Short mmCIF file of C-alpha atoms in Angstrom, two decimals:
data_model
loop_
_atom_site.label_atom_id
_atom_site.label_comp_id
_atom_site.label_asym_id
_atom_site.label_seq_id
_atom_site.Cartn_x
_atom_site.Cartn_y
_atom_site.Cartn_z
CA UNK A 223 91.70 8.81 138.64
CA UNK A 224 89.41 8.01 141.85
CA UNK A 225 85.81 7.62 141.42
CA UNK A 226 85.36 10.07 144.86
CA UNK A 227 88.07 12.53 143.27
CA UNK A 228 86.18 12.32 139.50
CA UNK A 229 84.32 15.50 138.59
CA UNK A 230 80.70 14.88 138.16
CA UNK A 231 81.15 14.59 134.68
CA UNK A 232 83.57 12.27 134.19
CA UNK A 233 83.63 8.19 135.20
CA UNK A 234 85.96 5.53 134.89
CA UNK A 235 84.77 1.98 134.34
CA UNK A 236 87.19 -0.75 135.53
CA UNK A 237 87.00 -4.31 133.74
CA UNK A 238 85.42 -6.06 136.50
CA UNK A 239 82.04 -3.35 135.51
CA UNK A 240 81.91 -4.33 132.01
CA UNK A 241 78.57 -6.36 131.85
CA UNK A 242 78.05 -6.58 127.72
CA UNK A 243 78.23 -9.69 126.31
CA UNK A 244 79.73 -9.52 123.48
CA UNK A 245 79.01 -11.28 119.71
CA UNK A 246 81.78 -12.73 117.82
CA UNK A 247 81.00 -10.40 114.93
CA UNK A 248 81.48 -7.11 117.22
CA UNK A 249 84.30 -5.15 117.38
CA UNK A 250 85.49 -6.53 120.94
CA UNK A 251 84.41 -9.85 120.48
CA UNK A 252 86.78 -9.96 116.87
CA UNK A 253 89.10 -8.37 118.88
CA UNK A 254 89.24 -10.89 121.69
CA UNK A 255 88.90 -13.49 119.55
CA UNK A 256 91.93 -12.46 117.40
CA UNK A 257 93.91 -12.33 120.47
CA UNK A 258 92.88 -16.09 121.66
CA UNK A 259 93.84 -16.75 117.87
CA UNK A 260 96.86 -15.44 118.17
CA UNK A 261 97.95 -16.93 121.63
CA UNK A 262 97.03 -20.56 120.56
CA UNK A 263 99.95 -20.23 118.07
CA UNK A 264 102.86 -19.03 121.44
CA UNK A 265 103.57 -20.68 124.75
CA UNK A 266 102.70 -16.61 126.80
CA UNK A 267 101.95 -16.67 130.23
CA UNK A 268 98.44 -16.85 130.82
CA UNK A 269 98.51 -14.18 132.96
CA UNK A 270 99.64 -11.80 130.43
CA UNK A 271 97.13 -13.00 128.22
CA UNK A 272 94.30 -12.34 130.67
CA UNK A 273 95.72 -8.74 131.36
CA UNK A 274 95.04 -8.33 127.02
CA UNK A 275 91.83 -8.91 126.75
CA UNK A 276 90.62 -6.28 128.90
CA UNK A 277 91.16 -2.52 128.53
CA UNK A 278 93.21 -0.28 131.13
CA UNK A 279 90.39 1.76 131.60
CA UNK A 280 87.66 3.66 129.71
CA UNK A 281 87.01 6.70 130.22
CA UNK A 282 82.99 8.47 130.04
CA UNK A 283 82.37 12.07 129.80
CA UNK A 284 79.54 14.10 130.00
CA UNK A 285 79.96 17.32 126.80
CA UNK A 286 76.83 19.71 127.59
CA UNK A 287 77.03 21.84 124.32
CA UNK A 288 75.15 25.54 124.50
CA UNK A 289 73.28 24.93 121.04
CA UNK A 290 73.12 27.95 118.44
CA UNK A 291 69.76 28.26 119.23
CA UNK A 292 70.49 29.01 122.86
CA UNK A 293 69.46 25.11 124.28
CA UNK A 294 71.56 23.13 125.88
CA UNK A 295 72.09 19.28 125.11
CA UNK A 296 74.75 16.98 126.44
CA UNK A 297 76.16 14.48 124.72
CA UNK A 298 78.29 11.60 125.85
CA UNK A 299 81.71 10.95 125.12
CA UNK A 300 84.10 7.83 125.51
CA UNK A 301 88.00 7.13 125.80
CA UNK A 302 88.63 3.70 125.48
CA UNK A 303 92.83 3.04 126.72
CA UNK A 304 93.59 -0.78 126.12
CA UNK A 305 97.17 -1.07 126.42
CA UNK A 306 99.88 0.99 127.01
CA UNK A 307 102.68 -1.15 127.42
CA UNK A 308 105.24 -0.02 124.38
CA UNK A 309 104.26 3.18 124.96
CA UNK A 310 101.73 6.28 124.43
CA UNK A 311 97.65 5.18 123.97
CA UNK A 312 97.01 5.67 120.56
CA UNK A 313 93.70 5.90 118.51
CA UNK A 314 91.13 7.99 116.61
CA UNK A 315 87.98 10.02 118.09
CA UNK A 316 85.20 9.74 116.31
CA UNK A 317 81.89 11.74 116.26
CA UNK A 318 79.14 9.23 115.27
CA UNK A 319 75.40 8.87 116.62
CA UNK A 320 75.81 5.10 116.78
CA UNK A 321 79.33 5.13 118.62
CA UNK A 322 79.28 2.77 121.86
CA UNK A 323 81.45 2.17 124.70
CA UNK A 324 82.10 -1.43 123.43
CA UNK A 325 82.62 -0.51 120.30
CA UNK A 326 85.46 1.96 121.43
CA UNK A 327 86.98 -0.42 123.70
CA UNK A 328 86.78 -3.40 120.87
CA UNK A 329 88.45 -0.37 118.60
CA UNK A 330 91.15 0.40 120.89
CA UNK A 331 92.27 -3.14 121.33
CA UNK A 332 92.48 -3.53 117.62
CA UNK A 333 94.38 -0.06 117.50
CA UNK A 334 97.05 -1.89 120.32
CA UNK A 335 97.39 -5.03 117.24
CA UNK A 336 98.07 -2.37 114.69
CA UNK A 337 101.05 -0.46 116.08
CA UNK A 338 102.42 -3.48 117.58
CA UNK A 339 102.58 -5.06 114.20
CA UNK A 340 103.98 -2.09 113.03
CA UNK A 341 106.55 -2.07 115.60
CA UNK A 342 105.31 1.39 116.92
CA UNK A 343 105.97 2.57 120.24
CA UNK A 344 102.25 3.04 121.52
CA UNK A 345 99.36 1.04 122.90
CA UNK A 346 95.87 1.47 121.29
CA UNK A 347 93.40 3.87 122.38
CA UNK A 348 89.83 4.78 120.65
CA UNK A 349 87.06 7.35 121.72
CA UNK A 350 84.94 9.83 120.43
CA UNK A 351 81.45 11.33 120.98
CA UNK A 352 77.43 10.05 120.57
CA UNK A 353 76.44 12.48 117.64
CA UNK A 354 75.86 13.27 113.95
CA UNK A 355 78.49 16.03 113.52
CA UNK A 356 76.22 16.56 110.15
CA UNK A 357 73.59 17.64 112.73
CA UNK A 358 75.38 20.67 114.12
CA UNK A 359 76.46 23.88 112.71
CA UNK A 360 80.34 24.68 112.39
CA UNK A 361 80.35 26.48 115.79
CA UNK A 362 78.61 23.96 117.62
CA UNK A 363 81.16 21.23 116.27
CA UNK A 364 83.89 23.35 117.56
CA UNK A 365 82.19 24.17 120.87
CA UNK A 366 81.95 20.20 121.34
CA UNK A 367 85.11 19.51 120.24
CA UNK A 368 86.81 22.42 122.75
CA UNK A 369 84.56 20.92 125.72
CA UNK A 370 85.39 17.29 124.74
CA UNK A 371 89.01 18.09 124.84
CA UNK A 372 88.35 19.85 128.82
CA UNK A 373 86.75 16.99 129.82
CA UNK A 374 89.67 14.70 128.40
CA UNK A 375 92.62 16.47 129.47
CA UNK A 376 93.59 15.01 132.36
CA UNK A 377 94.15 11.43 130.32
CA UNK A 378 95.38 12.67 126.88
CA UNK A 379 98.55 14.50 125.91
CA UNK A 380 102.02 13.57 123.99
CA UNK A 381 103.06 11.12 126.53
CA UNK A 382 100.60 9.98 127.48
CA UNK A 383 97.42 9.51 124.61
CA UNK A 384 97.43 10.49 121.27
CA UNK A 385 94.37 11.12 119.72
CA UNK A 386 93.72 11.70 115.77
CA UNK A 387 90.76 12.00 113.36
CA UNK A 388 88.26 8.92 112.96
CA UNK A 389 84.95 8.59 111.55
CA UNK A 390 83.14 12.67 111.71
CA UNK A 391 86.45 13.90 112.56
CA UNK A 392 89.38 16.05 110.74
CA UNK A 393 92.31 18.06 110.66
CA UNK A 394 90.01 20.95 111.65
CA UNK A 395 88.90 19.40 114.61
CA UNK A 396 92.12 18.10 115.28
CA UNK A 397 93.83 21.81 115.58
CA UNK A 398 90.47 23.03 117.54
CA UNK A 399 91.43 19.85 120.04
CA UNK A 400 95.38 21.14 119.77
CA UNK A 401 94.33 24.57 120.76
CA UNK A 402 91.91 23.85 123.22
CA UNK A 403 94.65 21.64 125.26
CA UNK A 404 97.36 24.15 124.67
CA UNK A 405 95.58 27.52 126.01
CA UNK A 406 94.93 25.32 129.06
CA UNK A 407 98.38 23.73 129.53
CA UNK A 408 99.68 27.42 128.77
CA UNK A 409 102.01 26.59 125.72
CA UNK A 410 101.73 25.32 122.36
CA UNK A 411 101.55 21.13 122.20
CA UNK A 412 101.38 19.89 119.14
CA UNK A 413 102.10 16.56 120.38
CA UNK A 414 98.89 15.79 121.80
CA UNK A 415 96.55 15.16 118.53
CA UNK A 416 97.97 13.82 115.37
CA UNK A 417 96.22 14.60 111.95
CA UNK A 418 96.61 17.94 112.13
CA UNK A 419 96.75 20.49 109.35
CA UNK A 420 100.36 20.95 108.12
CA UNK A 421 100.68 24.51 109.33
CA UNK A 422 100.21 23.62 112.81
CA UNK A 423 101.95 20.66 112.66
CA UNK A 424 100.72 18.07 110.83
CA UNK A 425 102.45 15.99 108.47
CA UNK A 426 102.74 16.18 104.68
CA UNK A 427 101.86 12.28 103.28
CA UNK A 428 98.85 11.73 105.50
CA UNK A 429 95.95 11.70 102.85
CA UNK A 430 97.92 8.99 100.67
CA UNK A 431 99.64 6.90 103.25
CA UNK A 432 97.09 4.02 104.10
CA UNK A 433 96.49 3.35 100.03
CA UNK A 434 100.33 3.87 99.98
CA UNK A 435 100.24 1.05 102.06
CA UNK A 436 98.19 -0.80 100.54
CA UNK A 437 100.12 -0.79 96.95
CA UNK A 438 103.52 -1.53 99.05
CA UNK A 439 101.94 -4.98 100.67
CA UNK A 440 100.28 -5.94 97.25
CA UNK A 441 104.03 -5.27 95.78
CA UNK A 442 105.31 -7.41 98.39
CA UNK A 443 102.59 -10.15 99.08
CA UNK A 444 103.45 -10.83 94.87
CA UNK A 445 106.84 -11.21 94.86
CA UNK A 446 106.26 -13.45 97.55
CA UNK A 447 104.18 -15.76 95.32
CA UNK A 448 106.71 -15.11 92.33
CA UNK A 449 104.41 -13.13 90.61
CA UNK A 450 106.22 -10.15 88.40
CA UNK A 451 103.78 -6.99 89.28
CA UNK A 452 104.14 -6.41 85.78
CA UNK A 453 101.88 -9.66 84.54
CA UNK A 454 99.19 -8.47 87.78
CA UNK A 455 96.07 -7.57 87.30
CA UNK A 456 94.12 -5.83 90.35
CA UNK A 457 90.33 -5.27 90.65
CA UNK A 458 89.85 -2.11 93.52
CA UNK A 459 86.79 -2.06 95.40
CA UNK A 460 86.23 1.85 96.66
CA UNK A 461 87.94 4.29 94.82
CA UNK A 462 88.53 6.74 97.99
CA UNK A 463 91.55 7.78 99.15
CA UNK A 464 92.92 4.41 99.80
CA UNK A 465 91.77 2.51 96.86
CA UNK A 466 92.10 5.55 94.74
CA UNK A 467 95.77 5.75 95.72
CA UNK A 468 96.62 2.13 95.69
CA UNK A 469 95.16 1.56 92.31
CA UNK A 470 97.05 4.48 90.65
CA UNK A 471 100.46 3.09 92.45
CA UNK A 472 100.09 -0.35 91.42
CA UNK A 473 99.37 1.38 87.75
CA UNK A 474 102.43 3.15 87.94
CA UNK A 475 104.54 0.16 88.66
CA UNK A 476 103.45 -1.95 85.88
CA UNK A 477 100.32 -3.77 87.47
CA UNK A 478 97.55 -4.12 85.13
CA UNK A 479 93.94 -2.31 86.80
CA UNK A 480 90.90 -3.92 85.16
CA UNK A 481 88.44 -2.63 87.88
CA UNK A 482 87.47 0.06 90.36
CA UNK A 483 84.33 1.04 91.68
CA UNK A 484 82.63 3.16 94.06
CA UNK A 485 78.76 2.92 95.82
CA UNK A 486 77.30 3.21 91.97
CA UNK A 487 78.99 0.30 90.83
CA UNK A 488 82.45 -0.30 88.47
CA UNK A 489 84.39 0.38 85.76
CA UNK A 490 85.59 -2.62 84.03
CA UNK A 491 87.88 -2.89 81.23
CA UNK A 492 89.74 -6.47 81.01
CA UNK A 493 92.57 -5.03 79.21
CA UNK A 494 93.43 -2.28 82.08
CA UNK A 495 91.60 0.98 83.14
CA UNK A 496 93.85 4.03 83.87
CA UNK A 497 92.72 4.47 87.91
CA UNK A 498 94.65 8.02 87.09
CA UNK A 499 91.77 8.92 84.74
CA UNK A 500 88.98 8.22 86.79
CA UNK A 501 87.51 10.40 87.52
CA UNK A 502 88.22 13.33 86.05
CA UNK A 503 89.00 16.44 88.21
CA UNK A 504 86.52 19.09 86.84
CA UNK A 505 83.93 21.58 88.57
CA UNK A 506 81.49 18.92 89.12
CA UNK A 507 82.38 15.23 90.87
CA UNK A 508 81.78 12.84 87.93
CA UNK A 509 81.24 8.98 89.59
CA UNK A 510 83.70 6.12 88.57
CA UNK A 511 81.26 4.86 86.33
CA UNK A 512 80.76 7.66 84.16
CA UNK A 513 83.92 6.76 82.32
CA UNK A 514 83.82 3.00 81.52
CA UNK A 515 83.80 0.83 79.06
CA UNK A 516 82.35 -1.34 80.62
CA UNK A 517 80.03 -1.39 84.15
CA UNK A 518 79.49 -4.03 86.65
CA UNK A 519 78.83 -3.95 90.52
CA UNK A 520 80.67 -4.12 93.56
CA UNK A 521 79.36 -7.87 94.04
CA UNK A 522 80.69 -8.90 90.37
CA UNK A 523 84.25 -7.07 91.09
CA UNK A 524 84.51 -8.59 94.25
CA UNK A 525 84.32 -12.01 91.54
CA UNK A 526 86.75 -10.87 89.22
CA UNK A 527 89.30 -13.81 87.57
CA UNK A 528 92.39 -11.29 88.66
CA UNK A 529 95.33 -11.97 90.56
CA UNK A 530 94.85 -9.57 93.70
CA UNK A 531 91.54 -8.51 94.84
CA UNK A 532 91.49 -5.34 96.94
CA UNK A 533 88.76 -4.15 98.82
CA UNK A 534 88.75 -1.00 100.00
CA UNK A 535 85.62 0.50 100.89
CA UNK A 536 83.55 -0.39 103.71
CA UNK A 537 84.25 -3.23 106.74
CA UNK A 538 82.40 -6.51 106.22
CA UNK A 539 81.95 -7.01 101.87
CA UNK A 540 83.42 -9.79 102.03
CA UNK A 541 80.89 -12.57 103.35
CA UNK A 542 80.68 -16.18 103.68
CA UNK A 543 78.47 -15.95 100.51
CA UNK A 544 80.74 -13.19 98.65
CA UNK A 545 83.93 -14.87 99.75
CA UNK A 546 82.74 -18.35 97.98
CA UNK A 547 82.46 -15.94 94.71
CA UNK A 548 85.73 -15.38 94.92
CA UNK A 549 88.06 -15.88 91.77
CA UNK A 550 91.37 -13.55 93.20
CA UNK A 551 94.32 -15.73 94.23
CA UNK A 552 95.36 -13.14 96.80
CA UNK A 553 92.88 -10.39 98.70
CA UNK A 554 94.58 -7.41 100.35
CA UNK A 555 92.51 -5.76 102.84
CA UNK A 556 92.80 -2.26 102.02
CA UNK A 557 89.69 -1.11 103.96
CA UNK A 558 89.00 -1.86 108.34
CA UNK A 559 87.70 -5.32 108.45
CA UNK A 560 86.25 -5.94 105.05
CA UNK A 561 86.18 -9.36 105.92
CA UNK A 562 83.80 -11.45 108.04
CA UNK A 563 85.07 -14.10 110.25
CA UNK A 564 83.04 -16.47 108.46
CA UNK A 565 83.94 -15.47 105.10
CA UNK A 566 87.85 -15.62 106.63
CA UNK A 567 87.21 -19.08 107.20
CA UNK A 568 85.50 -19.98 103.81
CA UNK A 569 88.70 -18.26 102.05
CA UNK A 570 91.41 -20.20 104.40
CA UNK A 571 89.27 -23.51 103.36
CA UNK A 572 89.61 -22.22 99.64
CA UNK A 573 93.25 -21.80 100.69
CA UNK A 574 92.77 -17.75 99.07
CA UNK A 575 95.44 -16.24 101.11
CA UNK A 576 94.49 -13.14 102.62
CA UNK A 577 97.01 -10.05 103.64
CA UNK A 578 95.20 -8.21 107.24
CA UNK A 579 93.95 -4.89 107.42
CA UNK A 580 96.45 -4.36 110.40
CA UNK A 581 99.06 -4.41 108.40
CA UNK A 582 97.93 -3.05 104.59
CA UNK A 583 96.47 -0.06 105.54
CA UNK A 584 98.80 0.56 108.30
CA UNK A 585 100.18 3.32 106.71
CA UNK A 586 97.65 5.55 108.24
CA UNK A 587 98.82 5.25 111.95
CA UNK A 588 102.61 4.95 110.69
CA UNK A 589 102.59 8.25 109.43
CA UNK A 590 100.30 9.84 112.24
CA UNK A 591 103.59 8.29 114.40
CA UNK A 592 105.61 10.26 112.09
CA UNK A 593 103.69 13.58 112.98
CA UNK A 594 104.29 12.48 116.50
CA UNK A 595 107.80 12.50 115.92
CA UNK A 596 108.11 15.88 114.28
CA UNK A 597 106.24 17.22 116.66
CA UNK A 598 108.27 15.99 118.95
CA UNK A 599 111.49 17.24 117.93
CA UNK A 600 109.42 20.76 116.37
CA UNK A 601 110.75 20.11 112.82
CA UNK A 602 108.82 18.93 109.68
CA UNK A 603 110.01 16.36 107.14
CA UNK A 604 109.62 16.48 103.71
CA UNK A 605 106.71 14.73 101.64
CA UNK A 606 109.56 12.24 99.88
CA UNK A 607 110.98 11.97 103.44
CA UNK A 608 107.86 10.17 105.07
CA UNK A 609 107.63 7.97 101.85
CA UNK A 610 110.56 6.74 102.57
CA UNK A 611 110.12 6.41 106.19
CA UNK A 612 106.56 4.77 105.41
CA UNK A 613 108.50 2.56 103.09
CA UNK A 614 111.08 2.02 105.63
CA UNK A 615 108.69 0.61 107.99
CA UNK A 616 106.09 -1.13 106.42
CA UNK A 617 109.12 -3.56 104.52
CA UNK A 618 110.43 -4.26 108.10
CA UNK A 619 106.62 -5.00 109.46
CA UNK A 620 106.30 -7.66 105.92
CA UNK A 621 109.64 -8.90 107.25
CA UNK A 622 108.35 -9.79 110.42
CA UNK A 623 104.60 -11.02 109.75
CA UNK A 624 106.45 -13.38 106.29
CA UNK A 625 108.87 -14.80 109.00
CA UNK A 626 105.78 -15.96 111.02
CA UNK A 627 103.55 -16.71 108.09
CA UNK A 628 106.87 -19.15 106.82
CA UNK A 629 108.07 -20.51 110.37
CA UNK A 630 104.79 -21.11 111.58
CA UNK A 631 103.02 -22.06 108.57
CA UNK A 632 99.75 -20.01 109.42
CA UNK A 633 97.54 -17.28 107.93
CA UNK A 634 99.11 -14.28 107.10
CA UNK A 635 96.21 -12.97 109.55
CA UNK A 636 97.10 -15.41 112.17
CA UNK A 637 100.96 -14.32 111.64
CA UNK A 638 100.31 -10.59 111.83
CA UNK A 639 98.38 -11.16 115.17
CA UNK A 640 101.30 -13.57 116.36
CA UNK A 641 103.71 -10.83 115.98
CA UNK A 642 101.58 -8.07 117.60
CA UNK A 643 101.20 -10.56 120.64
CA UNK A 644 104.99 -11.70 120.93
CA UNK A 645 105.42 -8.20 121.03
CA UNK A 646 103.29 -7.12 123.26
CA UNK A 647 104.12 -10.31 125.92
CA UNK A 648 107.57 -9.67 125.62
CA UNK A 649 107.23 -5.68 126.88
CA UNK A 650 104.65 -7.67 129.49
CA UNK A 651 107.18 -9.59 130.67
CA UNK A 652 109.75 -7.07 130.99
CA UNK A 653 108.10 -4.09 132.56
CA UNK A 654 106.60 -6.76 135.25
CA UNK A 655 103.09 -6.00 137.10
CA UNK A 656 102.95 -2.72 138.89
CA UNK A 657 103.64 -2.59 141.98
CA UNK B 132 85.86 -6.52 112.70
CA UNK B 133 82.65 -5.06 112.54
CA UNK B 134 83.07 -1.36 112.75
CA UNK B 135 80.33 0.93 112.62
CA UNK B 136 78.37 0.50 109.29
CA UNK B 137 79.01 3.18 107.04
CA UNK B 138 76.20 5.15 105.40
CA UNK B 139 76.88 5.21 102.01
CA UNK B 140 72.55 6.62 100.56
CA UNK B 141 73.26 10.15 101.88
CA UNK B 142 76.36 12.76 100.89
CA UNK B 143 79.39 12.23 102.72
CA UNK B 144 81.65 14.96 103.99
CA UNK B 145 85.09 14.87 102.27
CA UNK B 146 88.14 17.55 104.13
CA UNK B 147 91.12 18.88 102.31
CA UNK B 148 94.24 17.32 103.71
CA UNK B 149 95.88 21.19 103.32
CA UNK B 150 93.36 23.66 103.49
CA UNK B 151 91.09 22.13 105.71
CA UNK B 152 87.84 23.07 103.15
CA UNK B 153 84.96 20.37 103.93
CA UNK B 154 82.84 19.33 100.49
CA UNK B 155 80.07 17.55 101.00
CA UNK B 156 79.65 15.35 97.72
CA UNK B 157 77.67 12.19 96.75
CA UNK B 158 80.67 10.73 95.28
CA UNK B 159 84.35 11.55 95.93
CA UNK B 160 85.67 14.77 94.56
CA UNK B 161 89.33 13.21 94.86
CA UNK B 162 90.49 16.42 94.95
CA UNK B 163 89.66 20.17 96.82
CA UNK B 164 87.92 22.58 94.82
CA UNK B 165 89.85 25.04 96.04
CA UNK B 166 93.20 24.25 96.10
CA UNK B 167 93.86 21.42 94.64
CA UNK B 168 95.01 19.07 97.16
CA UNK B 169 93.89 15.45 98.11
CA UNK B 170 90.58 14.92 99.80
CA UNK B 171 89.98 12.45 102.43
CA UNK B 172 86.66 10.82 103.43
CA UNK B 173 85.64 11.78 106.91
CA UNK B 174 83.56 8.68 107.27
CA UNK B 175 86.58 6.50 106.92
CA UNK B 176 89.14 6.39 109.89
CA UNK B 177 92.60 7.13 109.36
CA UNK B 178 95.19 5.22 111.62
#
């Protein structure tokens, strides 16, 4: 796309134009920094490496949105493609006043980790638009959406970038995106947005696969230690989907939950909570707390004495000053980046081994591949089919990142990110540099 | 990684994974009030 062929409304940054300088505690500059990380452990041609730490291109749209009240506003709108080496870009769009170009491109390198560590055949993409979707009406949030997706199409589709729901995005957005791309391509793609509602193509297992995948690592990461899940107890932080899920898994496979919480604090009970209990479906949302023995807050779970800590709320809970507090002899990231770089450190020192969020709660993207997939070939599988897909793939991921964690005696971080990379240099090295 | 910080003082949007409802809750419903199925958080990215 040439800048004196772009419409008006759309640009294309190179990496040469990128002039932020990024902190070590923002999403590119983790990302960069995981990659530098990751490259110190393998002898990769430097050449390779320099082509990683910069995106393919970002994309920056201009969405001018007729408001309900007749006004127009425009809003601005980012695709951030990193790397599409192994295949399609791949990556949420999120609506959120506070979303920046950086933090889209730091997002879509991180996404390019993710399904390389999962072995999934797509690079990592991000985007989204500047705005409080809680600001505008249901009509206006599909008038964006419909624009967005005009100003986009000529860099997303099946082959080419996947989109799915993020942060102020859903299914419903995802099928306005579908349709909006499909009455201008003249046919019905399916393909081109993942997180779709079922009856338009989306995929049964989405809602539970990232706490799914959560509960299958913590199964795995304790049999690794030769720890019978059985004698486990597990303190959740965030009972959401993923924590909600994970919790009530590990439950049902013998591991003892003494803890889960939400933003009012937790429910304690040393002898084992039943996460299946709480809370208690009824006309009006009761919090976690309203049915515990016992009540603490998030800062004293995060300090439990149990044997797997798992937070699974919000990024960065886990501090240099929280991580000294803890008393877990394994953490399993369940939420994006609940850890701080410094509080990584202070853990490692503690030698408090610590499972990544790029490949825990991988199940999310795993099973959005999956929707791919049946899109792809027009046919649906079963709920029990993509559990045992999901299961399929995320014991063949732990295969891969153990084997690095053992033969390189690392971090499991540092061996998730070495697998990504050797993955990623290898298709590198094979496709050459165009032309 | 320091993704955008979440804003957990004011009610958060939660969509139904099947029917596509939106509830807008101070604390997770868990499940849709209307038919039954999971919820997901629509602060929270999926993949």
């Amino acid at each position: 796309m040439s800048s004196d062929t772009t419409p008006p409304s759309t640009q294309e940054h190179r990496p040469g134009s990128e002039s932020e300088e990024s902190d070590p505690e923002s999403t590119l500059g983790t990302a960069r920094r995981q990659l530098e990380r990751a490259a110190g452990h393998l002898d990769i041609d430097p050449n390779v490496l320099e082509r990683l730490k910069h995106p393919a291109r970002v994309h920056e749209v201009f969405v001018p949105l007729e408001r309900d009240d007749g006004t127009v506003e425009v809003f601005t709108g980012y695709r951030a493609q990193h790397d599409g080496v192994r295949g399609p870009f791949k990556g949420g769009l999120r609506y959120h006043p506070d979303l920046t170009r950086e933090e889209c491109v730091g997002m879509a390198m991180w996404m390019t980790w993710k399904c390389a560590v999962m072995d999934l055949p797509f690079g990592g993409a991000k985007g989204g638009v500047v705005v409080d979707p809680k600001a505008l009406s249901r009509g206006e949030v599909e008038r964006l959406t419909r624009r967005f997706t005009q100003e986009l199409r000529g860099v997303v589709g099946p082959t080419t970038d996947v989109p799915a729901p993020d942060m102020g995005t859903d299914s419903r957005t995802m099928a306005w995106f579908m349709d909006a791309y499909s009455m201008q391509e003249g046919e019905t793609v399916p393909g081109v947005v993942t997180g779709k509602p079922p009856v338009v193509g989306g995929s049964y297992g989405r809602a539970e696969a990232p706490g799914r995948s959560v509960a299958i690592v913590t199964r795995e990461a304790c049999r690794y230690y030769d720890v019978e899940l059985s004698g486990v107890t597990v303190a959740v932080q965030g009972f959401g989907s993923v924590g909600a899920t994970a919790a009530r898994l590990l439950d049902d496979w013998g591991a003892t939950v003494v803890a889960v919480s939400d933003v009012d604090g937790a429910a304690y009970d040393p002898d084992g909570i039943d996460p299946a209990a709480i809370p208690a479906h009824d006309e009006a949302p009761e919090a976690v707390t309203d049915h515990a023995p016992s009540v603490i807050s998030n800062r004293e779970l995060l300090a439990l004495d149990v044997d797997v800590l798992v937070p699974a709320a919000v990024g960065n809970v886990l501090t240099a000053d929280t991580a000294e507090e803890v008393r877990a002899d394994l953490v399993v990231e369940g939420a994006n980046g609940p850890t701080t770089f410094a509080a990584d450190a202070v853990l490692r020192e503690r030698s408090v081994p610590v499972v990544p969020d790029v490949l825990a709660n991988a199940g999310g993207v795993t099973v959005s591949y999956f929707e791919w997939l049946q899109d792809r070939n027009r046919r649906s599988w079963s709920r029990d089919r993509v559990r045992e897909e999901l299961e399929t793939e995320l014991l063949a991921a732990w295969d891969a990142v153990r084997e690095a964690h053992d033969r390189r005696d690392v971090s499991w971080r540092d061996a998730a990110y070495v697998v990504a990379l050797s993955r990623l240099v290898e298709a590198h090295e094979a496709r050459g540099l165009f032309p | 990684m320091r993704d955008i910080d979440y804003d957990t003082t004011t009610a958060t949007d939660y969509e139904c994974i099947q029917c596509g409802t939106i509830v807008t809750a101070d604390v997770n419903p868990v499940t849709c009030p209307e038919c039954g199925a999971p919820v997901r958080n629509r602060e929270m990215p999926i993949e």
